[in-house]
Structures are given as structure tokens and as C-alpha cells.
mmCIF file of C-alpha atoms in Angstrom:
data_model
loop_
_atom_site.group_PDB
_atom_site.id
_atom_site.type_symbol
_atom_site.label_atom_id
_atom_site.label_comp_id
_atom_site.label_asym_id
_atom_site.label_seq_id
_atom_site.Cartn_x
_atom_site.Cartn_y
_atom_site.Cartn_z
ATOM 1 C CA MET A 1 -0.332 -0.256 0.258
ATOM 2 C CA SER A 2 0.744 3.182 -0.612
ATOM 3 C CA VAL A 3 1.206 6.281 1.312
ATOM 4 C CA PHE A 4 -0.958 8.518 1.989
ATOM 5 C CA MET A 5 -0.978 12.343 0.477
ATOM 6 C CA ASP A 6 -2.788 15.639 0.918
ATOM 7 C CA LEU A 7 -1.881 17.752 -2.472
ATOM 8 C CA ASN A 8 -3.659 20.637 -1.685
ATOM 9 C CA VAL A 9 -2.844 22.832 1.200
ATOM 10 C CA ASN A 10 -3.661 25.867 1.389
ATOM 11 C CA TYR A 11 -0.953 28.492 1.114
ATOM 12 C CA THR A 12 -0.989 31.471 3.854
ATOM 13 C CA ALA A 13 1.652 34.555 4.380
ATOM 14 C CA ASP A 14 0.924 33.932 7.740
ATOM 15 C CA LYS A 15 4.172 31.037 8.626
ATOM 16 C CA SER A 16 3.687 29.650 11.699
ATOM 17 C CA ARG A 17 0.008 29.237 10.835
ATOM 18 C CA LEU A 18 0.887 26.776 7.761
ATOM 19 C CA GLN A 19 3.691 25.169 9.431
ATOM 20 C CA SER A 20 1.138 24.744 12.146
ATOM 21 C CA LEU A 21 -0.973 23.513 9.020
ATOM 22 C CA ILE A 22 2.522 20.761 8.202
ATOM 23 C CA GLU A 23 2.779 19.984 11.633
ATOM 24 C CA THR A 24 -0.969 18.905 11.687
ATOM 25 C CA ALA A 25 -0.902 16.889 8.419
ATOM 26 C CA ALA A 26 1.980 14.796 9.455
ATOM 27 C CA HIS A 27 0.522 14.308 13.130
ATOM 28 C CA LEU A 28 -2.824 13.389 11.256
ATOM 29 C CA GLY A 29 0.003 10.769 9.256
ATOM 30 C CA PHE A 30 0.262 12.205 5.732
ATOM 31 C CA SER A 31 3.777 11.718 4.604
ATOM 32 C CA THR A 32 3.687 13.975 1.706
ATOM 33 C CA VAL A 33 1.724 17.295 1.454
ATOM 34 C CA ALA A 34 1.625 20.120 -1.326
ATOM 35 C CA ILE A 35 1.196 24.089 -0.693
ATOM 36 C CA ASN A 36 -1.341 24.809 -3.244
ATOM 37 C CA TYR A 37 -0.612 29.333 -4.585
ATOM 38 C CA VAL A 38 -3.699 29.764 -6.486
ATOM 39 C CA PHE A 39 -3.478 31.629 -9.794
ATOM 40 C CA GLU A 40 -6.224 34.113 -10.984
ATOM 41 C CA PRO A 41 -5.460 36.039 -13.873
ATOM 42 C CA THR A 42 -8.345 38.620 -15.050
ATOM 43 C CA ALA A 43 -8.477 39.612 -18.009
ATOM 44 C CA LYS A 44 -7.485 42.909 -17.699
ATOM 45 C CA LYS A 45 -4.231 43.239 -17.679
ATOM 46 C CA LYS A 46 -1.019 40.470 -17.241
ATOM 47 C CA GLN A 47 -0.425 39.466 -13.391
ATOM 48 C CA GLU A 48 2.430 37.964 -11.969
ATOM 49 C CA ILE A 49 2.045 34.753 -11.396
ATOM 50 C CA PRO A 50 3.275 33.683 -7.798
ATOM 51 C CA SER A 51 6.791 32.048 -7.048
ATOM 52 C CA PRO A 52 6.749 29.559 -4.868
ATOM 53 C CA THR A 53 8.440 30.256 -1.338
ATOM 54 C CA PRO A 54 11.109 27.702 -0.959
ATOM 55 C CA ILE A 55 10.277 24.856 1.583
ATOM 56 C CA SER A 56 13.745 25.505 3.285
ATOM 57 C CA GLU A 57 12.592 28.915 4.097
ATOM 58 C CA LEU A 58 9.688 27.601 5.622
ATOM 59 C CA MET A 59 10.593 25.328 7.882
ATOM 60 C CA ASP A 60 14.046 24.689 9.806
ATOM 61 C CA SER A 61 13.145 21.043 10.550
ATOM 62 C CA LEU A 62 10.267 19.207 8.430
ATOM 63 C CA PRO A 63 8.086 17.071 11.543
ATOM 64 C CA VAL A 64 8.238 13.481 11.808
ATOM 65 C CA VAL A 65 5.340 11.822 10.109
ATOM 66 C CA GLN A 66 3.454 10.061 12.409
ATOM 67 C CA GLY A 67 3.727 5.904 12.895
ATOM 68 C CA ARG A 68 6.520 6.259 9.679
ATOM 69 C CA SER A 69 9.475 7.683 11.927
ATOM 70 C CA ARG A 70 10.910 9.504 8.763
ATOM 71 C CA PRO A 71 9.852 13.056 8.153
ATOM 72 C CA ILE A 72 6.714 15.153 6.091
ATOM 73 C CA ARG A 73 7.607 15.570 2.250
ATOM 74 C CA VAL A 74 6.561 18.758 1.368
ATOM 75 C CA LEU A 75 6.054 19.795 -2.991
ATOM 76 C CA ASN A 76 4.879 23.273 -4.300
ATOM 77 C CA ARG A 77 1.657 23.091 -6.043
ATOM 78 C CA LEU A 78 -0.027 26.476 -8.673
ATOM 79 C CA THR A 79 -3.911 26.081 -9.034
ATOM 80 C CA ILE A 80 -4.612 28.382 -11.821
ATOM 81 C CA VAL A 81 -8.177 29.629 -12.073
ATOM 82 C CA MET A 82 -9.039 29.917 -15.887
ATOM 83 C CA SER A 83 -12.036 31.290 -16.981
ATOM 84 C CA ASP A 84 -10.152 31.830 -20.624
ATOM 85 C CA ALA A 85 -8.139 30.155 -23.332
ATOM 86 C CA SER A 86 -5.102 32.829 -22.892
ATOM 87 C CA HIS A 87 -4.648 32.149 -19.447
ATOM 88 C CA PHE A 88 -2.926 29.008 -19.237
ATOM 89 C CA ARG A 89 0.156 29.627 -20.990
ATOM 90 C CA PRO A 90 2.221 26.786 -22.094
ATOM 91 C CA THR A 91 5.545 27.802 -21.971
ATOM 92 C CA ALA A 92 5.842 29.607 -19.064
ATOM 93 C CA VAL A 93 8.783 29.460 -17.489
ATOM 94 C CA GLU A 94 6.775 30.138 -14.259
ATOM 95 C CA TYR A 95 5.438 26.808 -14.154
ATOM 96 C CA ARG A 96 8.270 24.316 -13.986
ATOM 97 C CA ARG A 97 9.439 26.194 -9.801
ATOM 98 C CA TYR A 98 6.260 24.314 -9.499
ATOM 99 C CA ASP A 99 6.611 20.372 -8.119
ATOM 100 C CA LEU A 100 2.653 19.936 -9.520
ATOM 101 C CA LEU A 101 0.503 22.267 -11.768
ATOM 102 C CA ALA A 102 -3.185 21.898 -11.101
ATOM 103 C CA VAL A 103 -5.702 23.432 -13.396
ATOM 104 C CA GLN A 104 -10.118 24.619 -12.647
ATOM 105 C CA PRO A 105 -11.147 25.148 -16.007
ATOM 106 C CA THR A 106 -14.802 27.230 -15.273
ATOM 107 C CA THR A 107 -16.141 26.473 -18.301
ATOM 108 C CA GLU A 108 -16.858 23.337 -20.658
ATOM 109 C CA LYS A 109 -14.890 24.286 -23.523
ATOM 110 C CA LEU A 110 -12.290 25.090 -21.168
ATOM 111 C CA PHE A 111 -12.899 21.357 -19.303
ATOM 112 C CA HIS A 112 -12.172 19.683 -22.294
ATOM 113 C CA ALA A 113 -9.681 21.962 -23.582
ATOM 114 C CA ALA A 114 -7.611 20.941 -19.875
ATOM 115 C CA CYS A 115 -9.081 17.566 -20.241
ATOM 116 C CA MET A 116 -7.311 16.467 -23.685
ATOM 117 C CA ILE A 117 -4.390 19.111 -24.225
ATOM 118 C CA TYR A 118 -3.439 21.124 -21.385
ATOM 119 C CA ASP A 119 -0.121 19.693 -20.148
ATOM 120 C CA VAL A 120 -1.068 19.492 -16.496
ATOM 121 C CA ASP A 121 -1.207 16.889 -13.369
ATOM 122 C CA ILE A 122 -4.050 17.718 -11.772
ATOM 123 C CA ILE A 123 -8.194 19.566 -12.842
ATOM 124 C CA CYS A 124 -10.203 20.935 -9.783
ATOM 125 C CA ILE A 125 -13.380 20.213 -9.904
ATOM 126 C CA SER A 126 -15.312 23.456 -8.168
ATOM 127 C CA VAL A 127 -17.435 23.129 -5.241
ATOM 128 C CA THR A 128 -18.577 26.129 -4.250
ATOM 129 C CA GLU A 129 -20.916 26.509 -6.603
ATOM 130 C CA LYS A 130 -23.912 25.273 -8.266
ATOM 131 C CA LEU A 131 -22.077 22.620 -11.491
ATOM 132 C CA PRO A 132 -21.103 25.358 -14.337
ATOM 133 C CA PHE A 133 -20.998 22.465 -17.240
ATOM 134 C CA PHE A 134 -21.983 19.003 -17.405
ATOM 135 C CA PHE A 135 -19.280 16.311 -17.194
ATOM 136 C CA LYS A 136 -18.927 14.557 -20.738
ATOM 137 C CA ARG A 137 -17.629 11.140 -21.416
ATOM 138 C CA ALA A 138 -15.405 12.161 -23.773
ATOM 139 C CA PRO A 139 -12.756 14.583 -22.524
ATOM 140 C CA VAL A 140 -13.024 12.143 -18.992
ATOM 141 C CA ASN A 141 -11.935 9.259 -20.380
ATOM 142 C CA GLY A 142 -9.736 12.102 -22.596
ATOM 143 C CA ALA A 143 -7.898 13.147 -18.980
ATOM 144 C CA ILE A 144 -7.488 9.052 -17.719
ATOM 145 C CA GLU A 145 -6.146 8.078 -20.152
ATOM 146 C CA ARG A 146 -4.027 11.110 -20.406
ATOM 147 C CA GLY A 147 -2.572 10.214 -16.625
ATOM 148 C CA LEU A 148 -5.060 13.608 -14.905
ATOM 149 C CA VAL A 149 -6.920 13.067 -12.185
ATOM 150 C CA PHE A 150 -9.858 15.509 -10.922
ATOM 151 C CA GLU A 151 -9.678 16.903 -7.474
ATOM 152 C CA VAL A 152 -12.115 17.267 -4.647
ATOM 153 C CA SER A 153 -11.407 19.176 -2.299
ATOM 154 C CA TYR A 154 -13.554 18.897 1.186
ATOM 155 C CA SER A 155 -12.834 21.528 3.210
ATOM 156 C CA ALA A 156 -15.316 23.865 2.032
ATOM 157 C CA ALA A 157 -17.457 20.365 2.978
ATOM 158 C CA ILE A 158 -17.013 21.342 6.852
ATOM 159 C CA ARG A 159 -16.983 25.148 6.443
ATOM 160 C CA ASP A 160 -20.551 26.090 5.092
ATOM 161 C CA SER A 161 -23.995 23.438 4.986
ATOM 162 C CA THR A 162 -24.269 24.980 1.963
ATOM 163 C CA MET A 163 -21.105 25.155 0.444
ATOM 164 C CA ARG A 164 -21.528 20.771 1.681
ATOM 165 C CA ARG A 165 -24.357 20.589 -0.777
ATOM 166 C CA TYR A 166 -22.251 21.348 -3.619
ATOM 167 C CA THR A 167 -19.775 19.315 -2.725
ATOM 168 C CA ILE A 168 -21.505 15.712 -2.408
ATOM 169 C CA ALA A 169 -23.744 17.078 -5.320
ATOM 170 C CA ASN A 170 -20.819 17.676 -7.705
ATOM 171 C CA ALA A 171 -18.535 14.661 -5.985
ATOM 172 C CA VAL A 172 -21.206 12.401 -7.105
ATOM 173 C CA CYS A 173 -21.773 13.730 -10.440
ATOM 174 C CA LEU A 174 -17.949 13.255 -10.700
ATOM 175 C CA MET A 175 -17.707 10.039 -9.507
ATOM 176 C CA GLU A 176 -20.398 8.863 -12.199
ATOM 177 C CA THR A 177 -19.008 9.987 -15.166
ATOM 178 C CA CYS A 178 -14.829 9.174 -13.589
ATOM 179 C CA LYS A 179 -16.527 5.781 -11.921
ATOM 180 C CA GLY A 180 -14.289 6.456 -9.407
ATOM 181 C CA LYS A 181 -11.167 5.854 -10.591
ATOM 182 C CA SER A 182 -8.481 8.980 -11.546
ATOM 183 C CA VAL A 183 -9.653 10.813 -8.090
ATOM 184 C CA ILE A 184 -8.213 12.246 -5.497
ATOM 185 C CA LEU A 185 -9.787 14.103 -2.656
ATOM 186 C CA SER A 186 -8.018 16.511 -0.548
ATOM 187 C CA SER A 187 -8.299 19.335 1.623
ATOM 188 C CA ALA A 188 -7.773 22.792 0.924
ATOM 189 C CA ALA A 189 -7.696 23.634 4.535
ATOM 190 C CA GLU A 190 -6.774 26.931 5.421
ATOM 191 C CA LYS A 191 -6.388 26.262 9.560
ATOM 192 C CA PRO A 192 -5.114 23.177 10.685
ATOM 193 C CA LEU A 193 -8.477 21.923 12.272
ATOM 194 C CA GLU A 194 -9.869 21.778 8.772
ATOM 195 C CA LEU A 195 -7.876 19.375 8.652
ATOM 196 C CA ARG A 196 -8.687 15.024 8.279
ATOM 197 C CA GLY A 197 -7.436 12.109 8.785
ATOM 198 C CA PRO A 198 -6.590 9.865 5.538
ATOM 199 C CA TYR A 199 -9.430 7.352 7.354
ATOM 200 C CA ASP A 200 -12.062 10.386 7.937
ATOM 201 C CA ILE A 201 -11.331 10.581 4.377
ATOM 202 C CA THR A 202 -11.567 6.998 2.929
ATOM 203 C CA ASN A 203 -14.778 7.280 5.039
ATOM 204 C CA LEU A 204 -16.005 10.817 3.179
ATOM 205 C CA GLY A 205 -15.213 9.291 0.151
ATOM 206 C CA LEU A 206 -18.305 6.359 0.027
ATOM 207 C CA LEU A 207 -20.750 9.830 0.519
ATOM 208 C CA PHE A 208 -19.365 10.821 -2.956
ATOM 209 C CA GLY A 209 -19.909 7.794 -4.372
ATOM 210 C CA LEU A 210 -17.084 6.127 -4.022
ATOM 211 C CA SER A 211 -16.135 2.319 -2.911
ATOM 212 C CA GLU A 212 -14.529 1.493 -0.168
ATOM 213 C CA GLY A 213 -10.993 0.578 -2.047
ATOM 214 C CA GLU A 214 -11.222 3.538 -5.092
ATOM 215 C CA ALA A 215 -11.859 5.806 -1.781
ATOM 216 C CA LYS A 216 -8.463 4.857 -0.211
ATOM 217 C CA GLU A 217 -6.775 4.477 -3.648
ATOM 218 C CA ALA A 218 -8.399 8.421 -4.437
ATOM 219 C CA VAL A 219 -6.157 9.202 -0.661
ATOM 220 C CA SER A 220 -2.996 7.319 -1.263
ATOM 221 C CA SER A 221 -1.726 5.479 -4.672
ATOM 222 C CA THR A 222 -3.989 8.103 -7.399
ATOM 223 C CA CYS A 223 -2.223 10.521 -5.431
ATOM 224 C CA ARG A 224 1.267 9.242 -5.560
ATOM 225 C CA SER A 225 0.551 8.266 -9.506
ATOM 226 C CA VAL A 226 -0.230 12.071 -9.514
ATOM 227 C CA VAL A 227 2.895 13.269 -8.469
ATOM 228 C CA LEU A 228 4.813 10.808 -10.654
ATOM 229 C CA HIS A 229 3.319 12.077 -13.597
ATOM 230 C CA ALA A 230 4.698 15.332 -12.850
ATOM 231 C CA GLU A 231 7.879 14.334 -12.403
ATOM 232 C CA THR A 232 7.439 12.986 -16.281
ATOM 233 C CA ARG A 233 6.729 16.122 -17.382
ATOM 234 C CA LYS A 234 9.050 17.987 -16.391
ATOM 235 C CA THR A 235 11.462 15.676 -17.934
ATOM 236 C CA ALA A 236 9.399 15.749 -20.967
ATOM 237 C CA SER A 237 9.910 11.637 -21.402
ATOM 238 C CA GLY A 238 9.888 8.804 -18.370
ATOM 239 C CA ILE A 239 11.141 8.575 -14.914
ATOM 240 C CA VAL A 240 13.264 4.984 -13.277
ATOM 241 C CA HIS A 241 13.302 4.168 -10.099
ATOM 242 C CA THR A 242 15.537 1.643 -8.759
ATOM 243 C CA VAL A 243 16.197 0.202 -5.742
ATOM 244 C CA LYS A 244 18.740 -1.282 -4.735
ATOM 245 C CA SER A 245 17.865 -4.530 -3.005
ATOM 246 C CA CYS A 246 19.139 -6.029 -0.055
ATOM 247 C CA SER A 247 18.843 -9.550 -0.301
ATOM 248 C CA GLN A 248 21.170 -12.315 -0.611
ATOM 249 C CA SER A 249 20.368 -14.905 -1.297
ATOM 250 C CA ALA A 250 19.456 -17.256 1.326
ATOM 251 C CA PRO A 251 22.486 -19.128 3.040
ATOM 252 C CA ALA A 252 22.299 -22.663 2.272
ATOM 253 C CA ASP A 253 24.183 -23.422 5.750
ATOM 254 C CA CYS A 254 22.154 -25.842 7.923
ATOM 255 C CA GLU A 255 21.388 -23.151 10.438
ATOM 256 C CA ALA A 256 17.983 -23.883 9.917
ATOM 257 C CA PRO A 257 15.813 -26.421 10.423
ATOM 258 C CA PRO A 258 15.187 -29.264 6.927
ATOM 259 C CA ALA A 259 11.514 -27.780 7.749
ATOM 260 C CA LYS A 260 12.740 -24.085 6.407
ATOM 261 C CA ARG A 261 14.758 -24.700 4.041
ATOM 262 C CA ALA A 262 14.204 -24.304 0.646
ATOM 263 C CA ARG A 263 12.867 -27.138 -1.553
ATOM 264 C CA SER A 264 15.300 -28.190 -3.758
ATOM 265 C CA GLN A 265 17.810 -28.247 -0.664
ATOM 266 C CA LEU A 266 15.487 -31.455 0.467
ATOM 267 C CA THR A 267 14.915 -33.264 -2.502
ATOM 268 C CA GLU A 268 18.791 -33.435 -3.542
ATOM 269 C CA MET B 1 -19.553 -13.919 25.435
ATOM 270 C CA ARG B 2 -20.451 -16.156 28.797
ATOM 271 C CA ARG B 3 -19.727 -15.967 32.582
ATOM 272 C CA ALA B 4 -17.272 -18.498 33.624
ATOM 273 C CA ASP B 5 -19.460 -20.966 35.846
ATOM 274 C CA LYS B 6 -18.798 -22.005 38.597
ATOM 275 C CA LYS B 7 -16.682 -20.360 41.175
ATOM 276 C CA ASP B 8 -14.491 -23.177 42.468
ATOM 277 C CA GLU B 9 -13.823 -23.718 38.300
ATOM 278 C CA PRO B 10 -10.107 -22.277 38.285
ATOM 279 C CA ALA B 11 -10.248 -19.359 35.082
ATOM 280 C CA VAL B 12 -9.648 -20.910 31.535
ATOM 281 C CA TYR B 13 -8.934 -19.958 28.334
ATOM 282 C CA GLN B 14 -11.966 -19.146 26.136
ATOM 283 C CA ARG B 15 -12.075 -18.506 22.731
ATOM 284 C CA VAL B 16 -14.904 -15.863 21.049
ATOM 285 C CA VAL B 17 -15.284 -16.748 17.716
ATOM 286 C CA LEU B 18 -18.233 -14.401 15.950
ATOM 287 C CA LYS B 19 -19.397 -16.228 13.111
ATOM 288 C CA ASN B 20 -21.387 -13.036 11.588
ATOM 289 C CA ALA B 21 -19.899 -9.143 10.990
ATOM 290 C CA SER B 22 -20.319 -7.877 14.559
ATOM 291 C CA PRO B 23 -23.117 -6.763 15.661
ATOM 292 C CA TYR B 24 -21.199 -3.231 16.665
ATOM 293 C CA HIS B 25 -18.198 -0.707 15.948
ATOM 294 C CA TYR B 26 -16.577 1.119 18.750
ATOM 295 C CA LEU B 27 -15.101 4.605 18.162
ATOM 296 C CA LYS B 28 -12.282 6.425 19.579
ATOM 297 C CA VAL B 29 -12.935 10.463 19.609
ATOM 298 C CA CYS B 30 -11.154 12.996 20.728
ATOM 299 C CA LEU B 31 -13.155 15.965 20.642
ATOM 300 C CA VAL B 32 -10.223 19.444 19.169
ATOM 301 C CA VAL B 33 -11.673 22.566 19.865
ATOM 302 C CA GLU B 34 -9.875 26.197 18.496
ATOM 303 C CA ASP B 35 -9.397 27.508 22.469
ATOM 304 C CA ASP B 36 -8.452 24.972 24.936
ATOM 305 C CA SER B 37 -10.577 25.833 27.388
ATOM 306 C CA THR B 38 -13.830 24.569 26.212
ATOM 307 C CA ARG B 39 -15.262 21.955 28.403
ATOM 308 C CA LEU B 40 -18.901 19.762 26.832
ATOM 309 C CA SER B 41 -20.576 17.767 29.947
ATOM 310 C CA ALA B 42 -21.290 14.152 28.624
ATOM 311 C CA VAL B 43 -24.779 14.996 27.744
ATOM 312 C CA GLU B 44 -23.579 18.527 25.366
ATOM 313 C CA LEU B 45 -20.798 16.046 23.318
ATOM 314 C CA LYS B 46 -23.914 13.711 22.681
ATOM 315 C CA GLN B 47 -26.194 16.299 21.397
ATOM 316 C CA PHE B 48 -23.515 18.294 19.463
ATOM 317 C CA ILE B 49 -22.713 15.080 17.517
ATOM 318 C CA ILE B 50 -26.978 14.473 17.245
ATOM 319 C CA THR B 51 -26.684 17.487 15.414
ATOM 320 C CA GLY B 52 -24.348 16.991 13.342
ATOM 321 C CA LEU B 53 -26.435 13.602 12.032
ATOM 322 C CA ASN B 54 -29.315 15.892 11.860
ATOM 323 C CA SER B 55 -27.570 18.654 9.656
ATOM 324 C CA LEU B 56 -25.988 16.186 7.463
ATOM 325 C CA TYR B 57 -28.752 12.981 7.233
ATOM 326 C CA GLY B 58 -31.560 14.842 8.710
ATOM 327 C CA GLU B 59 -34.355 14.015 10.770
ATOM 328 C CA VAL B 60 -34.201 9.958 9.994
ATOM 329 C CA GLY B 61 -30.154 10.041 10.860
ATOM 330 C CA ALA B 62 -30.560 11.870 14.111
ATOM 331 C CA ALA B 63 -32.325 8.293 14.653
ATOM 332 C CA LEU B 64 -29.289 6.952 14.615
ATOM 333 C CA THR B 65 -28.552 5.158 17.648
ATOM 334 C CA PHE B 66 -25.475 5.444 19.544
ATOM 335 C CA ASP B 67 -24.327 5.365 22.403
ATOM 336 C CA LEU B 68 -21.597 7.386 24.756
ATOM 337 C CA LEU B 69 -19.254 4.734 26.397
ATOM 338 C CA LYS B 70 -16.767 6.122 28.507
ATOM 339 C CA TYR B 71 -16.308 10.467 28.139
ATOM 340 C CA ASP B 72 -13.373 12.467 30.127
ATOM 341 C CA GLU B 73 -14.186 15.513 30.401
ATOM 342 C CA ASP B 74 -10.128 16.891 30.119
ATOM 343 C CA THR B 75 -9.049 14.987 27.618
ATOM 344 C CA LEU B 76 -12.016 15.873 25.546
ATOM 345 C CA THR B 77 -12.008 11.576 25.028
ATOM 346 C CA ALA B 78 -14.806 10.048 24.196
ATOM 347 C CA LEU B 79 -15.840 6.119 23.424
ATOM 348 C CA LEU B 80 -18.593 5.989 20.971
ATOM 349 C CA ARG B 81 -20.548 2.791 20.199
ATOM 350 C CA VAL B 82 -22.562 2.233 16.622
ATOM 351 C CA TYR B 83 -24.326 -0.161 15.301
ATOM 352 C CA SER B 84 -21.778 -1.380 12.428
ATOM 353 C CA ARG B 85 -24.705 -0.392 10.250
ATOM 354 C CA GLY B 86 -24.971 3.424 10.712
ATOM 355 C CA LEU B 87 -20.590 2.881 11.505
ATOM 356 C CA VAL B 88 -20.477 5.280 8.569
ATOM 357 C CA LYS B 89 -23.745 7.972 8.720
ATOM 358 C CA LEU B 90 -22.289 8.504 12.177
ATOM 359 C CA TRP B 91 -18.344 8.488 11.082
ATOM 360 C CA SER B 92 -19.065 11.009 7.896
ATOM 361 C CA SER B 93 -20.934 13.720 10.061
ATOM 362 C CA LEU B 94 -18.012 13.256 13.187
ATOM 363 C CA THR B 95 -15.671 14.058 10.248
ATOM 364 C CA LEU B 96 -18.488 17.200 8.313
ATOM 365 C CA LEU B 97 -18.342 18.687 11.637
ATOM 366 C CA GLY B 98 -16.205 21.810 12.197
ATOM 367 C CA SER B 99 -17.442 24.390 14.643
ATOM 368 C CA TYR B 100 -19.087 24.733 18.188
ATOM 369 C CA GLN B 101 -20.462 27.417 18.953
ATOM 370 C CA ASN B 102 -18.538 29.683 16.857
ATOM 371 C CA GLN B 103 -15.326 28.196 17.340
ATOM 372 C CA ALA B 104 -13.454 25.688 14.827
ATOM 373 C CA CYS B 105 -13.590 21.993 16.256
ATOM 374 C CA ALA B 106 -13.060 18.709 14.793
ATOM 375 C CA PHE B 107 -13.231 15.202 15.999
ATOM 376 C CA ARG B 108 -9.821 13.546 15.601
ATOM 377 C CA VAL B 109 -11.029 10.331 15.483
ATOM 378 C CA LEU B 110 -8.078 8.238 17.042
ATOM 379 C CA GLN B 111 -9.523 4.811 16.529
ATOM 380 C CA VAL B 112 -12.472 2.412 14.932
ATOM 381 C CA SER B 113 -12.448 -0.585 15.700
ATOM 382 C CA PRO B 114 -15.224 -4.171 15.786
ATOM 383 C CA TYR B 115 -14.019 -5.164 19.054
ATOM 384 C CA LEU B 116 -14.214 -3.207 22.670
ATOM 385 C CA LEU B 117 -10.998 -4.766 23.897
ATOM 386 C CA ALA B 118 -8.680 -3.655 20.886
ATOM 387 C CA LEU B 119 -9.559 -0.255 21.912
ATOM 388 C CA THR B 120 -7.472 -0.682 25.278
ATOM 389 C CA GLY B 121 -3.786 0.093 23.126
ATOM 390 C CA ASN B 122 -3.195 2.072 20.279
ATOM 391 C CA SER B 123 -0.420 0.364 18.522
ATOM 392 C CA ARG B 124 1.199 3.639 16.885
ATOM 393 C CA GLU B 125 1.413 5.252 20.313
ATOM 394 C CA LEU B 126 4.004 2.174 21.358
ATOM 395 C CA GLN B 127 7.235 3.357 21.602
ATOM 396 C CA LEU B 128 9.504 0.763 20.183
ATOM 397 C CA ASP B 129 12.992 0.256 21.587
#
């Protein structure tokens, strides 16, 4: 089983609050979190894409993940809220400073383009308003095939009961189209008390129409595949991980009792 | 579970096998409130949880029976018992509870098990060395 990740923790300029967010996430058992910078371009003037604060400047030492005795991994992520096709600039150098790239399309046309063309990792589903368009099977399947994932964030559902209604409705609508595949559940938390533990989120996934297995994948292995997808996007080809295996061939001496020895030795 | 019938017999090892899924699930939860000095009585806590069930599932959901078996007012830690059928409902309403009397709050579900005995210890808090 792969580890738990929360790929959306909202960036705040308040450093101590961000630190306590990351500490809470580590305490709850998340092995990886991504700090989310939201960029919302307006049509009028050109705006600067925010540059991420290096992790080393945010925290001196990263907190240890509960139950894993290793420090938490922190990534940077950029979310572009798109209302026009010109808002996403595929060649922008600024994007390269982020580990993960997400878009939140607001129209059906942009959603289609994001699913089929744009070189991004995550497509955010709006949870604070009624769904502005209907999810069609074709772009969703295209996105799944390209390795993109859809993100549903749950902290709005904790804040307000109207948002909760929209979150559940939009999530169920998405799950019907994508059949529970390639979905991640993340927090989008601004305060530590808006974070929930990984098993709580798994249980919440059942409410959104996921099965138990899919819900658990939505906080673990799907997240891992997004992070790997983001790495391949940077290199334009692919990545290979090698692990040095320490297992030597089982010592063939006679210390082990005959019953535990390999079968071939016994039949010699 | 059966109790030992005769007193003069020495206690024997007894194995209990549940053929079907266990009827209850037990949750150990801890309430974290923004203001540390907030204290709730057991009645208030149960009422608060019922409010959460009501807001997420309506009157039918609020009719879900669950019991507050044990409650520690100092640490705000409670042991809940619920029919296995209602576990998902109760748990999700705990997850989505976000404010208590206009303060931010969160339920941290520490342990969930179909066996009460399993909640006596927490393997995640073991110090292995």
C-alpha cells in the first residue's frame, strides 16, 4: 500500500499558521503534502504568476510523520483558475518552479481543453458553486487516459452547509462519469482544524459514491501516480526509480531446520 | 460472552468466535476545539454529535442510535458505540462537523474497531526500542 498524501494545503502568508498546518498533517499521518498557490488571472491586465516560497525558508525542520518515523515531504503546487483560454500559457517558465500543476476550468470548453490538450497534472472540480457545466464522458476518459486526475476538496464542506451540498452533488456527478477512477480527495485547508485524517477522508469518499477501495486509492495510490506524472512532465520523457535490493540469496548453511530450508536442497 | 459458571473452577482460556460480522463498532474520538479552555459535559457532547448527524442526514439520520460509553471531560476523549450499519453515517457526520458554538473544532477519530478490547491500546503510540 502506498502512503497517504494531501495534495492541497492552501498557502497563507502567515508562516506560523502554515507551519502548524504541516505539523497537523504530519501528525494525522500524511506522508506528503503540497502547498497550493492559487493564481487567478483577470482578463484586463497581465499578472505575475506567484513564485513559491522555498520549503527550507518555511520550516527549519520538517515534522515527523506519525507512525513512519521519517520527515514529511512538502511539495509546491500551482492552481490556475481559468476563465479564458489565454490564461494557461503552456510554455511559461514560471510553471517549472512548481512540483505540481493544476487547473480549475470554469467553462465547458476550457474543461474539454484541459482534459485533452493541456499539459497539467490535476483538474480541480469546483465545490463552492453549482456545477457550471456537465461532465461529458469523452473528455473525462481522455483525461484518465493521459494520466490526469480530478480533485475534489472537502474543507469547504466543513465550513458551510450550503457548500457541503454543492461538494457532495458535484462529487457524485463526477464519480458517475469517471466511475471512481483517477480521483483524488484533498483538503484545501486553510486552518489546521480543517484537516482530517486519511481514514476519515476514506470514509467521506463513500459519501461521494466511491467504493471502499477506490476511496482509499483516492488518498494514497492515485496521489502517488499524480506526483510521478508531474515528474515525467518535467523531464518530457520518463522517470525510472531504482531501489537497491539488500536481500542476498538465502544462506545455504545448515542453521535452519530442514522444514524451513528451500525445497531444492532437501531433494538433492 | 458467557461468564464462568462455577466459582471454584480455575479461570480457563476461552476463545470467542463471531460467526457473523460483529454487531457493533466502537470509535475512540477526541474533540479538538480552537479555544482550549472549552469544556463539554457528556450530555452536551452527545447533543453536539446528534446535531451533526441531523445537519448531514436529517431527522432520519438523527434517529441513528449510538451510545457514549465513556467520556473524559479533561481530554475531551470519548468512546462511542454504534451499530455497524450506522458506522459510515456516524463517522462521516463526525468528519464534517466543523464548528462548536461558533468556534472551529474537529473530531479526531483515533481508533475504530469492531472489538472494544482493541481500543485498550494503540499500536501507533508504542515506543519500540
